[in-house]
GROMACS .gro file of C-alpha atoms in nm:
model
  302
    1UNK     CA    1  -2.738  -0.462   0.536
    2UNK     CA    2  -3.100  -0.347   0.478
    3UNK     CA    3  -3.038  -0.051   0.734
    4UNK     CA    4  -2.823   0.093   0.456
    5UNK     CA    5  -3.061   0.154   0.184
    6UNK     CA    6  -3.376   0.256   0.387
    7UNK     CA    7  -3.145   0.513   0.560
    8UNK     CA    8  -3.025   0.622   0.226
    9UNK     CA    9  -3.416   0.628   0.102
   10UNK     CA   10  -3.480   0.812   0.427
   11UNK     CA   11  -3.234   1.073   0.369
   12UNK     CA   12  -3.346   1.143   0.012
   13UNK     CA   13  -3.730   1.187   0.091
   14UNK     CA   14  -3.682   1.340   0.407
   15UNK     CA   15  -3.390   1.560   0.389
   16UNK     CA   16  -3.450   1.609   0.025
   17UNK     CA   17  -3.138   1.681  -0.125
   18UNK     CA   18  -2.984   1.668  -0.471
   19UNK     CA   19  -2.916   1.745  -0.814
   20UNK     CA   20  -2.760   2.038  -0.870
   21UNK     CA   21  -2.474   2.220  -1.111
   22UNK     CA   22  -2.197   2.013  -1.168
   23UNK     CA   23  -2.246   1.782  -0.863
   24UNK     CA   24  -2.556   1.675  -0.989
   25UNK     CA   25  -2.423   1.562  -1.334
   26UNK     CA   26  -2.185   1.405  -1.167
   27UNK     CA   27  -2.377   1.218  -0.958
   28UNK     CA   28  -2.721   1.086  -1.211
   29UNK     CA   29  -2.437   0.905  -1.416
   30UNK     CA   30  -2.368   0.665  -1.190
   31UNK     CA   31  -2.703   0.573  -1.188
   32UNK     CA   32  -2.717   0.237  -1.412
   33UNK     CA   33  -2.893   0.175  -1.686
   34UNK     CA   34  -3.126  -0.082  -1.527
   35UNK     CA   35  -3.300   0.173  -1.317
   36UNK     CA   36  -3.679   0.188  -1.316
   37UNK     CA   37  -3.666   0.478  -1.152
   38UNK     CA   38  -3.437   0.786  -1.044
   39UNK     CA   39  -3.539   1.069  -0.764
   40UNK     CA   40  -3.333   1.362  -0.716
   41UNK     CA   41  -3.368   1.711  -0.450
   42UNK     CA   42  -3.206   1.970  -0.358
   43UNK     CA   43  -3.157   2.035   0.081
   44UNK     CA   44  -3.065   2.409  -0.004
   45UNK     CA   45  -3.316   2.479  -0.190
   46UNK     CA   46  -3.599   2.311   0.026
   47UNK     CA   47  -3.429   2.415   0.360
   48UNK     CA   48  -3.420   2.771   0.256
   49UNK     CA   49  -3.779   2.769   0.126
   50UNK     CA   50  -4.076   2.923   0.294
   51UNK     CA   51  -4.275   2.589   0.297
   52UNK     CA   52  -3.987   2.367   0.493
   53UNK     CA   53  -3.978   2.658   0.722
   54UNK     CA   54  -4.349   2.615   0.756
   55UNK     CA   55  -4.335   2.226   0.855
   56UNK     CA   56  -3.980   2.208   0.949
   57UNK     CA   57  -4.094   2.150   1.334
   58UNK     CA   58  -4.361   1.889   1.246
   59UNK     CA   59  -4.128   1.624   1.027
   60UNK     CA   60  -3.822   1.677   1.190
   61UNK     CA   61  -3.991   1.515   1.513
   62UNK     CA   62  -4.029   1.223   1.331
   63UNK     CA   63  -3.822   0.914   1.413
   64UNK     CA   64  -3.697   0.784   1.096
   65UNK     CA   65  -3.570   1.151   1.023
   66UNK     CA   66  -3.397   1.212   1.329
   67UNK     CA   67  -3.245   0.887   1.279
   68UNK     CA   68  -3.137   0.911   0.934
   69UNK     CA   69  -2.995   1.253   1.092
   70UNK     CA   70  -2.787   1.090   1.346
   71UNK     CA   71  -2.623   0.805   1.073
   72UNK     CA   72  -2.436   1.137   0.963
   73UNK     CA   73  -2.468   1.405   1.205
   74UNK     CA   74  -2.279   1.172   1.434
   75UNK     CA   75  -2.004   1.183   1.186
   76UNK     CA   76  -1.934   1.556   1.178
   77UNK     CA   77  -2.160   1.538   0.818
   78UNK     CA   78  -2.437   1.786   0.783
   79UNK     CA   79  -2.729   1.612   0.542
   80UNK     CA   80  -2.872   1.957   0.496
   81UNK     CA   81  -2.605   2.077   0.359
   82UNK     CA   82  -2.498   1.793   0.090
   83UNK     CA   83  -2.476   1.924  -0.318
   84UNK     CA   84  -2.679   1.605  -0.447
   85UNK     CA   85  -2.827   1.293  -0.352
   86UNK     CA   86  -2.944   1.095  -0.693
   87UNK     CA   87  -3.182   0.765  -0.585
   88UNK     CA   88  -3.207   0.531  -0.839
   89UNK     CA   89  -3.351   0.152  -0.778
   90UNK     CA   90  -3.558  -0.113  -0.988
   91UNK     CA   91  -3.869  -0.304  -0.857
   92UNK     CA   92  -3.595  -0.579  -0.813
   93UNK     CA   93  -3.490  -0.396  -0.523
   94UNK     CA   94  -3.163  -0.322  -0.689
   95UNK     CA   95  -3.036   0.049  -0.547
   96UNK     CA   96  -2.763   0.310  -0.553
   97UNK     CA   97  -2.790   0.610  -0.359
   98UNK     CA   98  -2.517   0.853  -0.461
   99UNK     CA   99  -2.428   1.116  -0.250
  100UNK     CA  100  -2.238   1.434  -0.295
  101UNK     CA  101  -2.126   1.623   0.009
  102UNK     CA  102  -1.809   1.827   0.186
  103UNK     CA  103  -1.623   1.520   0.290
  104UNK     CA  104  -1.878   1.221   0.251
  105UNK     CA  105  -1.625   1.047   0.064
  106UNK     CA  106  -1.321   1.050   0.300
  107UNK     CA  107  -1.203   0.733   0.431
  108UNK     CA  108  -1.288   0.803   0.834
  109UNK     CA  109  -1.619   0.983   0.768
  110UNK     CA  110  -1.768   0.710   0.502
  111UNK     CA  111  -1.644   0.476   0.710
  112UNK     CA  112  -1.808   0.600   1.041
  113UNK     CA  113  -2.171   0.666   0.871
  114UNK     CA  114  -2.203   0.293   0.763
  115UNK     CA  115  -2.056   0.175   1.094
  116UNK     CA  116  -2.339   0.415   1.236
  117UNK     CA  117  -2.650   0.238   1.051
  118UNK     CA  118  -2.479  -0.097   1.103
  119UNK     CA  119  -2.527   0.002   1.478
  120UNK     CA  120  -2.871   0.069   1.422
  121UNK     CA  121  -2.965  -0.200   1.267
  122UNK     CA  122  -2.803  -0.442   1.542
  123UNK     CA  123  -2.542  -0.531   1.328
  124UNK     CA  124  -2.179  -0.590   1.331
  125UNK     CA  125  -2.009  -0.295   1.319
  126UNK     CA  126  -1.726  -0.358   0.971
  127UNK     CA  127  -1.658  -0.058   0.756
  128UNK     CA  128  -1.326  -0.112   0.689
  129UNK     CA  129  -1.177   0.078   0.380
  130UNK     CA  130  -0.991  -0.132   0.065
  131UNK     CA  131  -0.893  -0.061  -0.224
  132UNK     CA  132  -1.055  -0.273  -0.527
  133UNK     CA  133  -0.941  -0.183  -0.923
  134UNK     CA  134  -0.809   0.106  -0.835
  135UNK     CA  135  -1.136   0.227  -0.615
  136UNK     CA  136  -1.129   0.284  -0.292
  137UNK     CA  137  -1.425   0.060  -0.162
  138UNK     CA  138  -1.649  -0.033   0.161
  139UNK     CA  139  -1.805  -0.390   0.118
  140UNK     CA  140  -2.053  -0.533   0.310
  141UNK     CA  141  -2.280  -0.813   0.307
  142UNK     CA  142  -2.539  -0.669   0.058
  143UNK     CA  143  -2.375  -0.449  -0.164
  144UNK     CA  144  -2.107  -0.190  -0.163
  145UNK     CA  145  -1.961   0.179  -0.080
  146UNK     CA  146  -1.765   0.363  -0.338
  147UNK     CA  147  -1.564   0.649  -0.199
  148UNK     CA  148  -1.604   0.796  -0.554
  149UNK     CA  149  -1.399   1.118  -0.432
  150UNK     CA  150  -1.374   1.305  -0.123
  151UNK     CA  151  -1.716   1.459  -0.166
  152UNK     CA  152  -1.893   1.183  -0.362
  153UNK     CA  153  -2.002   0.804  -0.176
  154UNK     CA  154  -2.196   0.553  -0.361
  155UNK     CA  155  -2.371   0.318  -0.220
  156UNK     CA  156  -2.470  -0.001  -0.431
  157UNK     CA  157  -2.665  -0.302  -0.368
  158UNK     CA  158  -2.492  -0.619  -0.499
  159UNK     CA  159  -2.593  -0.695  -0.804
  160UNK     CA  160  -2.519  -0.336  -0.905
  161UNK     CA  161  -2.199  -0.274  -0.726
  162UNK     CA  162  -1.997  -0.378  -1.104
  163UNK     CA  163  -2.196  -0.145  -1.314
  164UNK     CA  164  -2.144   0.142  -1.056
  165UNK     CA  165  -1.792   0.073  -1.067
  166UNK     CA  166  -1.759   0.095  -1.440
  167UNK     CA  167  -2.008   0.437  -1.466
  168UNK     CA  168  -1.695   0.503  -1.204
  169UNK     CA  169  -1.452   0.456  -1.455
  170UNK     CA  170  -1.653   0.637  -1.754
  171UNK     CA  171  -1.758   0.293  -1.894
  172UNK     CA  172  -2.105   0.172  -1.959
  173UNK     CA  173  -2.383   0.408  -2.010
  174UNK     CA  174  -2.594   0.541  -1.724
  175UNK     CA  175  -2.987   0.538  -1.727
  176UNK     CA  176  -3.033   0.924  -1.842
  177UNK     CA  177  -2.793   0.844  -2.126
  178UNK     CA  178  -3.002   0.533  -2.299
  179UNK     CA  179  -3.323   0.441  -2.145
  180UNK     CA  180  -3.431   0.729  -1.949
  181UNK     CA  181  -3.271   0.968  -2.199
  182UNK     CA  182  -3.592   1.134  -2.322
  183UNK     CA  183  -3.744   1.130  -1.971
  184UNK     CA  184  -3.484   1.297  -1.795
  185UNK     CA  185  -3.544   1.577  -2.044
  186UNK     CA  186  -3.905   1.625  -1.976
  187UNK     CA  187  -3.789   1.735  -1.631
  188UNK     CA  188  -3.654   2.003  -1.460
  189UNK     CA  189  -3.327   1.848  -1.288
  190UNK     CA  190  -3.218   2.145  -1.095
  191UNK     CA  191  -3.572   2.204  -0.935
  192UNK     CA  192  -3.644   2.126  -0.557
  193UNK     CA  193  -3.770   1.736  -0.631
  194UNK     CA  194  -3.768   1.578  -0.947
  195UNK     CA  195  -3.847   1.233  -1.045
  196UNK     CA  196  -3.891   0.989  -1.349
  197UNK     CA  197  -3.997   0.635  -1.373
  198UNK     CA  198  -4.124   0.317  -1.568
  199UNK     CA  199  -4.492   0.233  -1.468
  200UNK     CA  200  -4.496  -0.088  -1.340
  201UNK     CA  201  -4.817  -0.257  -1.515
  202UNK     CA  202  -5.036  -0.285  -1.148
  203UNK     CA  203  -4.964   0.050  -1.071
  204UNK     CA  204  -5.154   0.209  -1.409
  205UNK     CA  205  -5.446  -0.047  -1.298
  206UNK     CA  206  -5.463   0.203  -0.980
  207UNK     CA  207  -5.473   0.481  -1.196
  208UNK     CA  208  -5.794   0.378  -1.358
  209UNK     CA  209  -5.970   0.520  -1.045
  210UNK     CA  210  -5.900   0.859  -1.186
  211UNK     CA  211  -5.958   0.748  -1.526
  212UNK     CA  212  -5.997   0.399  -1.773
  213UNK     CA  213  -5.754   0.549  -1.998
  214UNK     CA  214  -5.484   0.645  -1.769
  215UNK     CA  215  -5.411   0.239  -1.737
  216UNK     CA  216  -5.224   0.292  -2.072
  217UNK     CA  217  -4.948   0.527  -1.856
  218UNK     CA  218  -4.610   0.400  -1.921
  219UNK     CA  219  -4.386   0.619  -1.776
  220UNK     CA  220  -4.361   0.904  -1.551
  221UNK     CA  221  -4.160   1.232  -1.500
  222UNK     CA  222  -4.238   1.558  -1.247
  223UNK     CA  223  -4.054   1.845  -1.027
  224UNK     CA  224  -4.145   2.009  -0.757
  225UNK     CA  225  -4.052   2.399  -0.744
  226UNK     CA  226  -4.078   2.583  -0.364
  227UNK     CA  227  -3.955   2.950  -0.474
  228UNK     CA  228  -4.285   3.052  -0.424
  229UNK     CA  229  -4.476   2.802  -0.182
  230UNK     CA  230  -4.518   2.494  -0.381
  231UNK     CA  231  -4.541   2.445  -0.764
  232UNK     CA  232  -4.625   2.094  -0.931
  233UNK     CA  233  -4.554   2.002  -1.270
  234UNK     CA  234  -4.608   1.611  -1.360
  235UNK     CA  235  -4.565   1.441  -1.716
  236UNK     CA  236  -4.774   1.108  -1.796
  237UNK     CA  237  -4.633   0.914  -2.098
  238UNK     CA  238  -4.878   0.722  -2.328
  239UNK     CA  239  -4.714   0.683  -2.594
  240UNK     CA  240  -5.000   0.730  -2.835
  241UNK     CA  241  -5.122   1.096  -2.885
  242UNK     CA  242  -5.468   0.993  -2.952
  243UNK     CA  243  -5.457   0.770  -2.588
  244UNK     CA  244  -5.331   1.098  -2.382
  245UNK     CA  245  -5.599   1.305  -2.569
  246UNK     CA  246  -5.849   1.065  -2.425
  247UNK     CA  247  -5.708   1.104  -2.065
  248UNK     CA  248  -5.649   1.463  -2.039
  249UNK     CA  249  -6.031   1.529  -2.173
  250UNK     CA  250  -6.137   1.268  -1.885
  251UNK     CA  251  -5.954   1.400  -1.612
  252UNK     CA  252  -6.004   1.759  -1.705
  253UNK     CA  253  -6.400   1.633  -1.686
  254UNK     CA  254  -6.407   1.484  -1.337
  255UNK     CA  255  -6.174   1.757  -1.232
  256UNK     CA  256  -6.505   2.008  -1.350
  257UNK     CA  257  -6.708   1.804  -1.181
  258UNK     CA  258  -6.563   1.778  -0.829
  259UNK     CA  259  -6.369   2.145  -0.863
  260UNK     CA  260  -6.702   2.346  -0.690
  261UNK     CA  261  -6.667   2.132  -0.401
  262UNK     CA  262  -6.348   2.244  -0.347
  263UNK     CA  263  -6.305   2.454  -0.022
  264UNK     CA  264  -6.287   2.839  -0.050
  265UNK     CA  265  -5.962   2.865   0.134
  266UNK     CA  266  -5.840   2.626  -0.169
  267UNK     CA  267  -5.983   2.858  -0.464
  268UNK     CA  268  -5.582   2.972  -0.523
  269UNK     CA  269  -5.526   2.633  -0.601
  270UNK     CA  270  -5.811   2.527  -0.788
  271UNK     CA  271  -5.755   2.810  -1.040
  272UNK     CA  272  -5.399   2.729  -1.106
  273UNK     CA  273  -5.472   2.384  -1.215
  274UNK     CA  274  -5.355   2.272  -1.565
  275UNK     CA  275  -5.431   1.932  -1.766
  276UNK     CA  276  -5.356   1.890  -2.104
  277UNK     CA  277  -5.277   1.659  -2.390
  278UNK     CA  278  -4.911   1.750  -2.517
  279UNK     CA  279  -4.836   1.501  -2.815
  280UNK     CA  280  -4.824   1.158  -2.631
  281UNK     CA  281  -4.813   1.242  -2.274
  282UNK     CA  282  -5.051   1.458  -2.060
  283UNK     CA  283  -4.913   1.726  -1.828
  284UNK     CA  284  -5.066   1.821  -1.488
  285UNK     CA  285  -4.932   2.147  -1.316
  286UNK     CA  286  -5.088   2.286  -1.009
  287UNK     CA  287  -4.957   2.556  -0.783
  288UNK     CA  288  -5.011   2.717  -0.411
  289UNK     CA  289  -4.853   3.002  -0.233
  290UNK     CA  290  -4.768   3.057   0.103
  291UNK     CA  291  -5.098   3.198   0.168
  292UNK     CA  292  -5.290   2.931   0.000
  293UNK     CA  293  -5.054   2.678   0.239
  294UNK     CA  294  -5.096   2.866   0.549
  295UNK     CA  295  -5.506   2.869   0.486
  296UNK     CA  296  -5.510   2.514   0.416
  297UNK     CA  297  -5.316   2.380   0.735
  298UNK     CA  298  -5.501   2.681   0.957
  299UNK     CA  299  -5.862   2.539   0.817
  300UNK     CA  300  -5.763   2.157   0.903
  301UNK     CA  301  -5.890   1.972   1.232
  302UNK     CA  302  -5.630   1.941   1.523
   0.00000   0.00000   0.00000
């Protein structure tokens, strides 16, 4: 049941929603240990904010977004309007998408949004609720729904769907309690987008382009703020202070070098760039306001 996850991936990077107050909490501990990476956003937040209002008209046009729409408008569900939606997955392709809505977890309306993608995806439509240790469960051929609560569904691939189910029942330890512990703190959790991650080893090789040091990354962490147009902030782990020294100093050096080229309309920007060494990671922050946005997109060829 494919359909499933890249719906649930669709959601989360089109819809944005997630962590937030007590949902939120809630919600990044079911994430296992195993993950390689976790994304989390906030709808209300981005929804509300100047820049969605900006674009709204341009992405919500787009296919996969109407469609992910329609998995749970269909269902009386408004994906907008959901507390949290934590992502977590492994280059494995092992994935749970937790979800934390009004009434995502009821039995008719979880029920009804996996029939929904089933349909989608040309499959058989079999949602049928049962109870499993005590949990209220969907199974289906690739992994499994948790009906967590009324306002909380899980949705696990298979080789996860145990571990999800004991972070369920408070055993185990989930990924921001052991492995991603001191990454999850580098972020911002209740900010617009936030992220952390392993580097997988071919992925730092692409980062050489910006610098030969920078394939020494091992992990990274960043959150997106939109209270005030759009404000970066993004954390590259080294490991070795001396090793994100030698980065920042590079990139801060080609950035020199090419910032003069940079368009007037972009000069906001280029002034509120930041890169520095901070122990054993390097920390990037760049910022643009509305006006800065609007300038951009006006100055761009139709």
């Amino acid at each position: 049941m494919k359909r499933i996850w890249t719906t649930s991936l669709a959601v989360s990077l089109l819809v944005l929603p997630a962590c937030k107050g007590g949902a939120s909490a809630d919600a990044v501990k079911l994430i296992p240990d195993e993950a390689e990476f976790i994304v989390g956003m906030n709808p209300k937040t981005i929804t509300g904010s100047d820049l969605y209002k900006e674009f709204s008209s341009e992405f919500e046009k787009e296919d996969d977004f109407k469609e992910a729409m329609k998995a749970f408008e269909d269902c009386g569900l408004k994906p907008t309007e959901f507390d949290a939606i934590v992502v977590g997955a492994s280059q494995s392709e092992d994935f749970v998408a937790v979800i934390v809505g009004d009434g995502i977890g009821e039995d008719d309306n979880a029920s009804c949004v996996i029939k929904n993608i089933q349909k989608m995806s040309g499959e058989d439509e079999a949602a049928e609720v049962s109870k499993e240790d005590g949990k209220k469960i969907i199974q289906f051929t690739d992994g499994r729904a948790y009906l967590v609560n009324k306002n909380m569904l899980a949705l696990s691939t298979t080789e996860w769907e145990t571990k999800v189910g004991e972070l369920i029942d408070g055993k185990g330890t989930p990924a921001i309690e052991n492995g991603k512990k001191d990454l999850y703190g580098k972020v911002d959790s209740k900010a617009a987008v936030w992220f952390i991650a392993d580097v997988p080893a071919e992925l730092a090789g692409m980062a050489a382009m910006a610098a030969p040091e920078a394939t020494e990354v091992k992990t990274v962490a960043g959150s997106v703020d939109l209270s005030k147009g759009v404000a970066v902030e993004f954390v590259a782990g080294f490991g070795d202070d001396a090793k994100a020294k030698a980065t920042a100093d590079k990139i801060q050096e080609l950035f020199d070098g090419l910032k003069g080229e940079a368009p007037a309309e972009l000069k906001g920007v280029v002034e509120s760039v930041k890169i520095e060494a901070a122990g054993p990671d390097v920390k990037l922050g760049v910022s643009a306001s509305m006006d800065d946005i609007k300038a951009g997109k006006d100055s761009m060829p139709i």
